[in-house]
PDB file of C-alpha atoms and ligand atoms in Angstrom:
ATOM      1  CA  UNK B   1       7.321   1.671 -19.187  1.00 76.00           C
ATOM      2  CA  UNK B   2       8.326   0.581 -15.540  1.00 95.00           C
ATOM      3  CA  UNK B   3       6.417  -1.760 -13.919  1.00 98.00           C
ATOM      4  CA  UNK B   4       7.066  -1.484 -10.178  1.00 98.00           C
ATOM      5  CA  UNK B   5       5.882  -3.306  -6.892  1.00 98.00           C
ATOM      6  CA  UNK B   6       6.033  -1.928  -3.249  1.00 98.00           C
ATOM      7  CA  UNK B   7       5.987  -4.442  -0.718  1.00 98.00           C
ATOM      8  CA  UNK B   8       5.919  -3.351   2.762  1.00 98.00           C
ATOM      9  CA  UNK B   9       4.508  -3.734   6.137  1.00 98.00           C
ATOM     10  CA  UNK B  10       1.270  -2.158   7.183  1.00 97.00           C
ATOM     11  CA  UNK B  11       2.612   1.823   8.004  1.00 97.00           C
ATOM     12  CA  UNK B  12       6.243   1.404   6.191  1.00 98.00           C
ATOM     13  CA  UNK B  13       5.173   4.234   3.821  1.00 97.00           C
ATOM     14  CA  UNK B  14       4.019   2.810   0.488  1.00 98.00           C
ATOM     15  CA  UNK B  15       0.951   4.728  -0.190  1.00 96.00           C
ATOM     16  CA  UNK B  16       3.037   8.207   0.478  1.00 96.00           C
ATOM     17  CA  UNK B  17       6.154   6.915  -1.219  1.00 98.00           C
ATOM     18  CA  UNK B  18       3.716   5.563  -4.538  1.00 98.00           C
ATOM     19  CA  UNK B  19       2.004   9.046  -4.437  1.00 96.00           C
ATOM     20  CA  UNK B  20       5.436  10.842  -4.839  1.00 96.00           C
ATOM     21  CA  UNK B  21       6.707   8.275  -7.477  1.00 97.00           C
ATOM     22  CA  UNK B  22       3.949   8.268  -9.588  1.00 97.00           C
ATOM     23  CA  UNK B  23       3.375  12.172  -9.819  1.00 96.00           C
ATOM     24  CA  UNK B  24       7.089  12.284 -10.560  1.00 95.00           C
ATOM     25  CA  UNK B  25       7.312   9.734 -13.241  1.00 95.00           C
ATOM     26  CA  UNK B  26       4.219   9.895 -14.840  1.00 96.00           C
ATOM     27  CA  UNK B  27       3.080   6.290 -13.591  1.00 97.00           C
ATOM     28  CA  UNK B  28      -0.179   4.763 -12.850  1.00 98.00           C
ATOM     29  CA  UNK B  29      -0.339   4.903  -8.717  1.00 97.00           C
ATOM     30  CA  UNK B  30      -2.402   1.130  -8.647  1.00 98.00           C
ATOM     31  CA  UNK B  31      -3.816  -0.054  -4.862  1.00 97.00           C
ATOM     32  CA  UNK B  32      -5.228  -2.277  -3.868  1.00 98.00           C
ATOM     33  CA  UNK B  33      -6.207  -0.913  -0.269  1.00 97.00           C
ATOM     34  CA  UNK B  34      -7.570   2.423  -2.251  1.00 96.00           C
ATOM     35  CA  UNK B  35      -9.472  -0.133  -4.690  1.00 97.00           C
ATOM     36  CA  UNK B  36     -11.134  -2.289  -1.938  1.00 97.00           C
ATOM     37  CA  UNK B  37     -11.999   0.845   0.238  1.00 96.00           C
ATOM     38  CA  UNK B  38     -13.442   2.528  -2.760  1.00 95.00           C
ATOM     39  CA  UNK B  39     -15.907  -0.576  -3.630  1.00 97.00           C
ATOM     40  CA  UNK B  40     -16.935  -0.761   0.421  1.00 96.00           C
ATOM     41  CA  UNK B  41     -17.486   3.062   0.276  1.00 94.00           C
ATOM     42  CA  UNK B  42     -19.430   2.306  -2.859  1.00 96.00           C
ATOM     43  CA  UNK B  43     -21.247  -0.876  -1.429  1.00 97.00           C
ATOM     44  CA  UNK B  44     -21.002  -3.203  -4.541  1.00 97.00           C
ATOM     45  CA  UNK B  45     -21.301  -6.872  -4.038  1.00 96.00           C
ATOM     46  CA  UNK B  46     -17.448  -7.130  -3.736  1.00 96.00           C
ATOM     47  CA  UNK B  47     -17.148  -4.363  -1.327  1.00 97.00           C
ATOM     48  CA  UNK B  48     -19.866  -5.894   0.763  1.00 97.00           C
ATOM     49  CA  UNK B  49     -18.069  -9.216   0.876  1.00 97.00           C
ATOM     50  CA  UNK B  50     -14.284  -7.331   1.445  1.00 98.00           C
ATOM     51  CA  UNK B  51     -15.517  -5.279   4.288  1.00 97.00           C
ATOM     52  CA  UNK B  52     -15.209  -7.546   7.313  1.00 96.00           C
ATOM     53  CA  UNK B  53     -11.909  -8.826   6.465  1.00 98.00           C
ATOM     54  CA  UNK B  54     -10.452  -5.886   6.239  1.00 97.00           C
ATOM     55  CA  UNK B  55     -11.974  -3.892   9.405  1.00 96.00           C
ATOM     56  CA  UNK B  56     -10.479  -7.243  11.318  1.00 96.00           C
ATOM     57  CA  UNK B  57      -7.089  -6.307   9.155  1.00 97.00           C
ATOM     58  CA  UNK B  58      -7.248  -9.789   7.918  1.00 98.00           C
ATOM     59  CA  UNK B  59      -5.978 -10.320   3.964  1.00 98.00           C
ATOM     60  CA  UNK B  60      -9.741  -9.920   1.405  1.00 98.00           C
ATOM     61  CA  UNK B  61      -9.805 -13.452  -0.558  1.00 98.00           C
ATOM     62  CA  UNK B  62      -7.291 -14.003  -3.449  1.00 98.00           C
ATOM     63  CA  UNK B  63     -10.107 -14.198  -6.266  1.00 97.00           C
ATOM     64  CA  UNK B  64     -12.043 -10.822  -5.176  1.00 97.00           C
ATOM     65  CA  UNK B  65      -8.579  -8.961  -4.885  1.00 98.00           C
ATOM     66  CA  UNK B  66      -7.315 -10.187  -8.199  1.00 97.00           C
ATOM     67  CA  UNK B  67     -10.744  -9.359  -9.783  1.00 96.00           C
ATOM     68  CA  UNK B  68     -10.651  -5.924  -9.115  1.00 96.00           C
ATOM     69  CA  UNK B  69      -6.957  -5.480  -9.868  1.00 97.00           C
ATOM     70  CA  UNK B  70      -7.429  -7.310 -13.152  1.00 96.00           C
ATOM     71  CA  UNK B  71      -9.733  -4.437 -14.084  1.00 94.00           C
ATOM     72  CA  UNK B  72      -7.448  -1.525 -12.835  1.00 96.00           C
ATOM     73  CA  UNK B  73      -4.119  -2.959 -14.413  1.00 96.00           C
ATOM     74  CA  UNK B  74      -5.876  -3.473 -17.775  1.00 94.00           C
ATOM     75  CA  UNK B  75      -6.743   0.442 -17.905  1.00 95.00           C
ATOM     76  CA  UNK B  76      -5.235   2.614 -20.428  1.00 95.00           C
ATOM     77  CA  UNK B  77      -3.088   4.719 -17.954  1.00 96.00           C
ATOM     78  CA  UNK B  78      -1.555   1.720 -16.525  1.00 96.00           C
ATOM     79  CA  UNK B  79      -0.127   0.705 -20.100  1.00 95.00           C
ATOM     80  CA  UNK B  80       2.131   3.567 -19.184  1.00 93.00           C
ATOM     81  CA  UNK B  81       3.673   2.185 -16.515  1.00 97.00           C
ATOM     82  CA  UNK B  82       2.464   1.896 -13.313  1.00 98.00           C
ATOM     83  CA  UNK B  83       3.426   1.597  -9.228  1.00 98.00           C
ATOM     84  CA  UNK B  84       1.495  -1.451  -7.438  1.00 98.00           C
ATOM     85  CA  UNK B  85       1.088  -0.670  -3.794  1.00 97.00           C
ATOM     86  CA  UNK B  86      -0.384  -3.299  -1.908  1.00 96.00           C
ATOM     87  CA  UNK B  87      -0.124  -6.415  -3.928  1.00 98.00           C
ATOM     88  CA  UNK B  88       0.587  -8.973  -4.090  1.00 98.00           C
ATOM     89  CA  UNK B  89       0.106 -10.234  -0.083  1.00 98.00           C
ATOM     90  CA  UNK B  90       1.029 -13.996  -0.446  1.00 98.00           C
ATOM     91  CA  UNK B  91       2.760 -16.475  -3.027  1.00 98.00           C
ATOM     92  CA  UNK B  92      -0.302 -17.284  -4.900  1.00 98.00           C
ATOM     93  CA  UNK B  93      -0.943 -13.527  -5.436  1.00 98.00           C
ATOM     94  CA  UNK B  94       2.736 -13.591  -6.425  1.00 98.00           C
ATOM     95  CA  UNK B  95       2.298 -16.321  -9.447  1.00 98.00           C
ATOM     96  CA  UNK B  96      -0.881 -15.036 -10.080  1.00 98.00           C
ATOM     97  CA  UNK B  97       0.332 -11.346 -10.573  1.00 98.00           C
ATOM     98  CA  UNK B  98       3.524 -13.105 -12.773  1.00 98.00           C
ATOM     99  CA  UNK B  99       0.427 -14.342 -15.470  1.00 97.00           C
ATOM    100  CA  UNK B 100      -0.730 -10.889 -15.561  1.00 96.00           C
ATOM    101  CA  UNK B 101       1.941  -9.015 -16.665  1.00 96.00           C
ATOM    102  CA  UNK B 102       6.315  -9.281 -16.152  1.00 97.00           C
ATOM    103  CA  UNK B 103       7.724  -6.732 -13.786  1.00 98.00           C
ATOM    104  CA  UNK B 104      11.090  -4.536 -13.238  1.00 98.00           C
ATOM    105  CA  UNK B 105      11.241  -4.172 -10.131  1.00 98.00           C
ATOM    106  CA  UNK B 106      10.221  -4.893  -6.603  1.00 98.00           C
ATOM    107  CA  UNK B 107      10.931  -2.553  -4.254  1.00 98.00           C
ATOM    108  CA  UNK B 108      10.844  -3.974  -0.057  1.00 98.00           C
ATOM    109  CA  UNK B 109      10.024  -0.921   2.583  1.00 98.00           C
ATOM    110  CA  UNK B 110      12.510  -1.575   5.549  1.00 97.00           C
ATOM    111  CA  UNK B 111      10.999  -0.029   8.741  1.00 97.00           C
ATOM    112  CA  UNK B 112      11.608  -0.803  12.335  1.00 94.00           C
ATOM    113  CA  UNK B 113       8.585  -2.709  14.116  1.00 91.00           C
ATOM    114  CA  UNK B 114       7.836   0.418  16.651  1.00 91.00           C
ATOM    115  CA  UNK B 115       7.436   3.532  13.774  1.00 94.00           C
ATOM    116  CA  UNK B 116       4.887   1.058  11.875  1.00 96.00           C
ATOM    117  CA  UNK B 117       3.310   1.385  15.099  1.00 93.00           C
ATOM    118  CA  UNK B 118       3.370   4.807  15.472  1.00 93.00           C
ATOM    119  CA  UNK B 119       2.665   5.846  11.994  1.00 95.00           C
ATOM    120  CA  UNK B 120      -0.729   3.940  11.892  1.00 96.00           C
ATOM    121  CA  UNK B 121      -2.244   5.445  15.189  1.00 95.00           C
ATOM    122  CA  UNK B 122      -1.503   8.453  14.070  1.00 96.00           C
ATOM    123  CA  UNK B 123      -2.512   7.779  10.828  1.00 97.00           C
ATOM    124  CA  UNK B 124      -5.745  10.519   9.558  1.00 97.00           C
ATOM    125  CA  UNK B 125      -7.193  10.385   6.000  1.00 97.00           C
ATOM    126  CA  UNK B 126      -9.746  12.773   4.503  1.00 97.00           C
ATOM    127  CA  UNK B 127     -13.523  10.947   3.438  1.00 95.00           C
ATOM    128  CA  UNK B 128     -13.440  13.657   0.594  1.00 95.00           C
ATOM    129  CA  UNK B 129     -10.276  13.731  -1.341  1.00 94.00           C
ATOM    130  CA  UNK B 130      -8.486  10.834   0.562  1.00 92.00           C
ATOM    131  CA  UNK B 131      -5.653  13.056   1.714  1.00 94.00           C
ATOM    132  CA  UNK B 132      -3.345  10.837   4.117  1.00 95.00           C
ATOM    133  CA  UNK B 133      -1.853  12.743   6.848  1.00 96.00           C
ATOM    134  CA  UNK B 134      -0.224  12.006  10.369  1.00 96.00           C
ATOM    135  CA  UNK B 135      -0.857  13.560  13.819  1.00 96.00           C
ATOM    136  CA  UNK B 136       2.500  13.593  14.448  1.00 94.00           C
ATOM    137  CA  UNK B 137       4.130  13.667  11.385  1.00 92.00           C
ATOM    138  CA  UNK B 138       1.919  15.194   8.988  1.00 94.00           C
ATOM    139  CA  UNK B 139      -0.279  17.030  10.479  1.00 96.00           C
ATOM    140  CA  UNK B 140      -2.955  19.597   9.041  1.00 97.00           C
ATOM    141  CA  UNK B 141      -2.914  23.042   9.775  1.00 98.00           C
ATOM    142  CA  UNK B 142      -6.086  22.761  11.761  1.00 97.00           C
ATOM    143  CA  UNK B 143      -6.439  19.978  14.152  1.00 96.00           C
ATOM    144  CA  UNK B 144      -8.458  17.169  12.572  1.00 97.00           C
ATOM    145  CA  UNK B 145      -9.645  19.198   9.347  1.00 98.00           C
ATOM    146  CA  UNK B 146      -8.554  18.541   5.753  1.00 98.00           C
ATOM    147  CA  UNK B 147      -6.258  21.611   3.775  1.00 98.00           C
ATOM    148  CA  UNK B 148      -8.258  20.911   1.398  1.00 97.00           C
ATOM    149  CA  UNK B 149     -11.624  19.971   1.499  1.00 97.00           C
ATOM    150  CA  UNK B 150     -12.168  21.418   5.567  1.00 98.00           C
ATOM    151  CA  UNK B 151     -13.640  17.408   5.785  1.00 98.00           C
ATOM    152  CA  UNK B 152     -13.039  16.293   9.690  1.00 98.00           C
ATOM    153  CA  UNK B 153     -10.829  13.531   9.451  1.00 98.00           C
ATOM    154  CA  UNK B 154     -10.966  10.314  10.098  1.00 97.00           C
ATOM    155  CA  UNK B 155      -9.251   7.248  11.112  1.00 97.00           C
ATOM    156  CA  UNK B 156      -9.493   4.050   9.138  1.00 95.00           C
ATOM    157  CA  UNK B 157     -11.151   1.479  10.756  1.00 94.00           C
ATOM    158  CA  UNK B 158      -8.417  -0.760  10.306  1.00 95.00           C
ATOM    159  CA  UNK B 159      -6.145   1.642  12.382  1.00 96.00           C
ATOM    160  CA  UNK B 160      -7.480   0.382  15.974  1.00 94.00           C
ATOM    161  CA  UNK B 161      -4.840  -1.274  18.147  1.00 94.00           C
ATOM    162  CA  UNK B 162      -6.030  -4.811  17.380  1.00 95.00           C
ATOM    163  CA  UNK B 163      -6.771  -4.738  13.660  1.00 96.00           C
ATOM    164  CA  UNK B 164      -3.308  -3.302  13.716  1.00 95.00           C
ATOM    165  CA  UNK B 165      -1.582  -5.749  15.555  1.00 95.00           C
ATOM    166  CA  UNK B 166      -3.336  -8.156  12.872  1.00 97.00           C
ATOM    167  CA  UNK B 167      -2.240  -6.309   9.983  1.00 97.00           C
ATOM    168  CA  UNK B 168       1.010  -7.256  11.596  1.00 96.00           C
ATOM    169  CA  UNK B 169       1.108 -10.553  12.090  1.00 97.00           C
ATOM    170  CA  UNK B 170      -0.671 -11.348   8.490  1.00 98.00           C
ATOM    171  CA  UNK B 171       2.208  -9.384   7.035  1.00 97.00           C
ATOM    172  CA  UNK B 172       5.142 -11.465   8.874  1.00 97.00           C
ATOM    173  CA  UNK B 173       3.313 -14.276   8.047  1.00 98.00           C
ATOM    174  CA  UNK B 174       2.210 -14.476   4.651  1.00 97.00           C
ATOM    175  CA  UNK B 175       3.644 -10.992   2.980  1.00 98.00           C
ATOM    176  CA  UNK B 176       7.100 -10.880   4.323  1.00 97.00           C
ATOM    177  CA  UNK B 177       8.251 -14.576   2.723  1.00 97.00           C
ATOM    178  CA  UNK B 178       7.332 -12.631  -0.564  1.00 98.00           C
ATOM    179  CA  UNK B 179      11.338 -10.897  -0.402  1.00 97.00           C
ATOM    180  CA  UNK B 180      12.934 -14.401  -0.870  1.00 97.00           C
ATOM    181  CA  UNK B 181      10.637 -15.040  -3.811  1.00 98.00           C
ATOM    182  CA  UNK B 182      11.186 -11.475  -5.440  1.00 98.00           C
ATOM    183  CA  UNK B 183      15.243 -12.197  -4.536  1.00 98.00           C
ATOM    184  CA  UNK B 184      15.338 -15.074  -6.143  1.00 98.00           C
ATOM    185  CA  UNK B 185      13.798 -13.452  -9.441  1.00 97.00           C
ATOM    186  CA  UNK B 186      16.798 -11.218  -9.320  1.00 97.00           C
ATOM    187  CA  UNK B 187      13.905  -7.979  -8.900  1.00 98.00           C
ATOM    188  CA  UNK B 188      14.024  -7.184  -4.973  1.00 98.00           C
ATOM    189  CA  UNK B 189      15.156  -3.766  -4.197  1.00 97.00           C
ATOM    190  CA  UNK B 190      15.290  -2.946  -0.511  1.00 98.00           C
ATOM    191  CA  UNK B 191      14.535   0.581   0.862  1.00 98.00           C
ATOM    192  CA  UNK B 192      15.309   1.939   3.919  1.00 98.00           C
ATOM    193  CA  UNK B 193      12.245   3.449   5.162  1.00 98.00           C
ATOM    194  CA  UNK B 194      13.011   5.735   7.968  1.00 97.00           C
ATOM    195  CA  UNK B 195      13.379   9.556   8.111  1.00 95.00           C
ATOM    196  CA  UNK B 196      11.532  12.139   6.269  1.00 94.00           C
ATOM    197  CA  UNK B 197       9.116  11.136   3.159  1.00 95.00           C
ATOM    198  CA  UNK B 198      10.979  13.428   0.488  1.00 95.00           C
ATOM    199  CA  UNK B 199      14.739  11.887   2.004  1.00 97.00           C
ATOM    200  CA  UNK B 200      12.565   8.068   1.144  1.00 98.00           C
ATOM    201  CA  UNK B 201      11.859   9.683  -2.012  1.00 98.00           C
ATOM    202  CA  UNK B 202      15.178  10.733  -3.177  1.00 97.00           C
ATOM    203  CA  UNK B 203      16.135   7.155  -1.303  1.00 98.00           C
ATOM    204  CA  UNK B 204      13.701   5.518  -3.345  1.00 98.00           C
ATOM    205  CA  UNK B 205      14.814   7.648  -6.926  1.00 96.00           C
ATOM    206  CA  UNK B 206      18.555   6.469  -6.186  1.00 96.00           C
ATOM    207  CA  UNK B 207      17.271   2.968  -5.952  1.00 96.00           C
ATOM    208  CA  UNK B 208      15.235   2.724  -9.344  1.00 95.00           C
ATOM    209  CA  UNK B 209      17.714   4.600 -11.175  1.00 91.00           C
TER     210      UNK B 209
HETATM  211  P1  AP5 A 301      -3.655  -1.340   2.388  1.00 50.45           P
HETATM  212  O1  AP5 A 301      -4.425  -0.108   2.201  1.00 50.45           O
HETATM  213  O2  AP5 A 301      -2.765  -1.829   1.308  1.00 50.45           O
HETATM  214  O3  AP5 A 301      -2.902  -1.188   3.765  1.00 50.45           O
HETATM  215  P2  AP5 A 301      -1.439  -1.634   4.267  1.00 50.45           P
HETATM  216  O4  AP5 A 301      -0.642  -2.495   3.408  1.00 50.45           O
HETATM  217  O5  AP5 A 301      -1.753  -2.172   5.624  1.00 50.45           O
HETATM  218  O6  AP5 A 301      -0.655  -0.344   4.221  1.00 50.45           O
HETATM  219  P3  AP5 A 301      -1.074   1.007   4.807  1.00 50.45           P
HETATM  220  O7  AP5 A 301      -1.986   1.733   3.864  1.00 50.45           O
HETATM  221  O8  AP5 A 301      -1.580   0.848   6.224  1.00 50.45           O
HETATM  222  O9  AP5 A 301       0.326   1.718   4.977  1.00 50.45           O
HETATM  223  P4  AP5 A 301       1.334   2.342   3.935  1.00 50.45           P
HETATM  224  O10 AP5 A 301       2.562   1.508   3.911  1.00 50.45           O
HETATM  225  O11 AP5 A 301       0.667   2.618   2.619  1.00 50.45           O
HETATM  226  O12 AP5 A 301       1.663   3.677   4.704  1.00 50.45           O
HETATM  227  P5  AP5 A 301       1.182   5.185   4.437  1.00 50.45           P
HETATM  228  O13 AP5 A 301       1.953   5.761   3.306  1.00 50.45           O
HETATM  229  O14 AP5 A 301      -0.307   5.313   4.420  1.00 50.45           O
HETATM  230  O15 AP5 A 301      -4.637  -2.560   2.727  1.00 50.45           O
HETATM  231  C1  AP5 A 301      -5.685  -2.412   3.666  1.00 50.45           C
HETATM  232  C2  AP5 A 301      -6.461  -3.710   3.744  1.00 50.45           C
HETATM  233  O16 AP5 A 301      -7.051  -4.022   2.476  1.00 50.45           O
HETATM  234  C3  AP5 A 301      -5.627  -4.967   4.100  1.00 50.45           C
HETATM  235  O17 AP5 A 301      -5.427  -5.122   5.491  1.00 50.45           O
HETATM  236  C4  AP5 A 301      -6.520  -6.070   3.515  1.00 50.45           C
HETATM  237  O18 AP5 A 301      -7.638  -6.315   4.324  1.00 50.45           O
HETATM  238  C5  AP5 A 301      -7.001  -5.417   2.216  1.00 50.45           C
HETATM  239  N1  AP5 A 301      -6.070  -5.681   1.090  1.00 50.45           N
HETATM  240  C6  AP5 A 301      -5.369  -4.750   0.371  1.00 50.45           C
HETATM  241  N2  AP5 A 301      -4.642  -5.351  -0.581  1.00 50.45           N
HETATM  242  C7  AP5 A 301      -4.892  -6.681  -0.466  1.00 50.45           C
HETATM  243  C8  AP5 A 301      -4.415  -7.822  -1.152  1.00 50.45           C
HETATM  244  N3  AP5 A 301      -3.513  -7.722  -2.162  1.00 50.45           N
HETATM  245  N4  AP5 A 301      -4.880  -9.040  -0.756  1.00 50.45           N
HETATM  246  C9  AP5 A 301      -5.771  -9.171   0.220  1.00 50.45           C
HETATM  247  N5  AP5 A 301      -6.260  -8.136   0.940  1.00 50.45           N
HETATM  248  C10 AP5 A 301      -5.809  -6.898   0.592  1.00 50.45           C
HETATM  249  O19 AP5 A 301       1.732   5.876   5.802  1.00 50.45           O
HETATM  250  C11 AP5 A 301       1.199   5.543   7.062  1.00 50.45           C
HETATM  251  C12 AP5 A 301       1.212   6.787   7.961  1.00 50.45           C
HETATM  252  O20 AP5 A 301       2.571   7.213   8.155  1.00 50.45           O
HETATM  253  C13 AP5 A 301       0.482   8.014   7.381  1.00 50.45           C
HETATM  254  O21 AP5 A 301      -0.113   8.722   8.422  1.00 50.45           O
HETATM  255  C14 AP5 A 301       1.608   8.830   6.714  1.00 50.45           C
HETATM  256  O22 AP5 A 301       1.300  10.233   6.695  1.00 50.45           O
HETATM  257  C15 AP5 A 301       2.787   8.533   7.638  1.00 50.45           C
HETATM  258  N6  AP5 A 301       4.069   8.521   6.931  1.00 50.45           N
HETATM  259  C16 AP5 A 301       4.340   8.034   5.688  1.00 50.45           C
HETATM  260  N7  AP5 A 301       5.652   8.157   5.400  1.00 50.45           N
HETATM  261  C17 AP5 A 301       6.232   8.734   6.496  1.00 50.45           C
HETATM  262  C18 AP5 A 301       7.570   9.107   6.803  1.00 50.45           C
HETATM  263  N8  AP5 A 301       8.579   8.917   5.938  1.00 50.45           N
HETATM  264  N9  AP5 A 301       7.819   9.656   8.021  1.00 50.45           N
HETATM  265  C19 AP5 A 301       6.807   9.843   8.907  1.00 50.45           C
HETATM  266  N10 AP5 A 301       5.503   9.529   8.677  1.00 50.45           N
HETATM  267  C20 AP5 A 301       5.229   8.956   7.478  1.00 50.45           C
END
């Protein structure tokens, strides 16, 4: 029953990389991004209040992000083990994640400060089935239309050049310190996330093994 975190900057890969994990392990793939963008798309009362944070790419309040993750990690599939993309963000989502349940590994996504650039303006995802592709690197095979819905894509709202360059500077900030906490609990794995996604994946497979 692993219980795994990816910590990464904004664009590093962690929603492709949990996608390939958890299909090939069996795990629960558990986001937090995918959680909070669901409840906006959904307009409840915590989606309503999330919403301008993260459009500004600024971090959602600790107590509405641990609500909604308390929910998903208390779910039946997650008893099976599960891949946490996306939190925690800062220390006290750290110690408050370490009341909800122990962990066996952390795993940090090590990516140059230019591709994180690149891979979030080129970054498309479909409304219907939530598909994540790239312009560049991941394209469709129609310009701008989904394999598999033939939605028109989109880009997330978050992916303009100065909610990016926030998403950056929150995660330096306030995510990044999280590797010396994470190192000091003897769980901190770090993964080298450049190249192609399945060479990350087999990267990745090595590193958990
Ligand atoms: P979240 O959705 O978690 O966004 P993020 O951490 O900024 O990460 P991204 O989804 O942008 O990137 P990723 O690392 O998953 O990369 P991906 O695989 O998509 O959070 C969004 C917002 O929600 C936050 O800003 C905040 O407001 C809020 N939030 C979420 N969690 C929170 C929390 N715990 N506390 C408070 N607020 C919270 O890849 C990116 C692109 O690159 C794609 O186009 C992909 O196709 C491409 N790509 C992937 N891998 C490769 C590769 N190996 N080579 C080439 N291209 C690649």
């Amino acid at each position: 029953m692993p219980r795994i975190v990816f910590v990464g900057p904004p664009g590093s890969g962690k929603g492709t990389q949990a996608a390939i994990l958890a299909k090939a392990r069996g795990l629960a793939h558990l986001s937090t991004g995918d959680m909070l963008r669901a409840a906006v798309a959904a307009g409840t009362a915590l989606g309503q209040q999330a919403r301008s944070y993260m459009e500004a790419g600024r971090l959602v309040p600790d107590d509405l992000v641990l609500q909604i993750l308390s929910e998903r990690i208390s779910a039946a599939d997650a008893q099976r083990g599960f891949v946490l993309d996306g939190y925690p963000r800062n220390l006290a989502q750290a110690e408050a994640l370490a009341r909800i349940t122990p962990l066996d590994a952390v795993v940090a996504f090590d990516l140059p400060f230019p591709e994180l650039e690149a891979r979030l303006a080129g970054r498309r995802v479909c409304p219907v089935c939530h598909t994540v592709y790239n312009i560049v690197t991941n394209p469709p095979a129609t310009p701008g239309v989904c394999d598999r819905e033939g939605a028109t894509l989109v880009q997330r709202p978050d992916d303009q050049p100065a909610a990016i360059r926030t998403r950056l500077a929150v995660y330096a900030e306030e995510t990044a310190p999280l590797t010396r906490y994470y190192a000091g609990r003897k769980l901190l794995r770090t993964l080298d996330a450049r190249g192609e996604p399945q060479d990350v994946a087999g990267r990745l497979l090595r590193l958990l093994a």
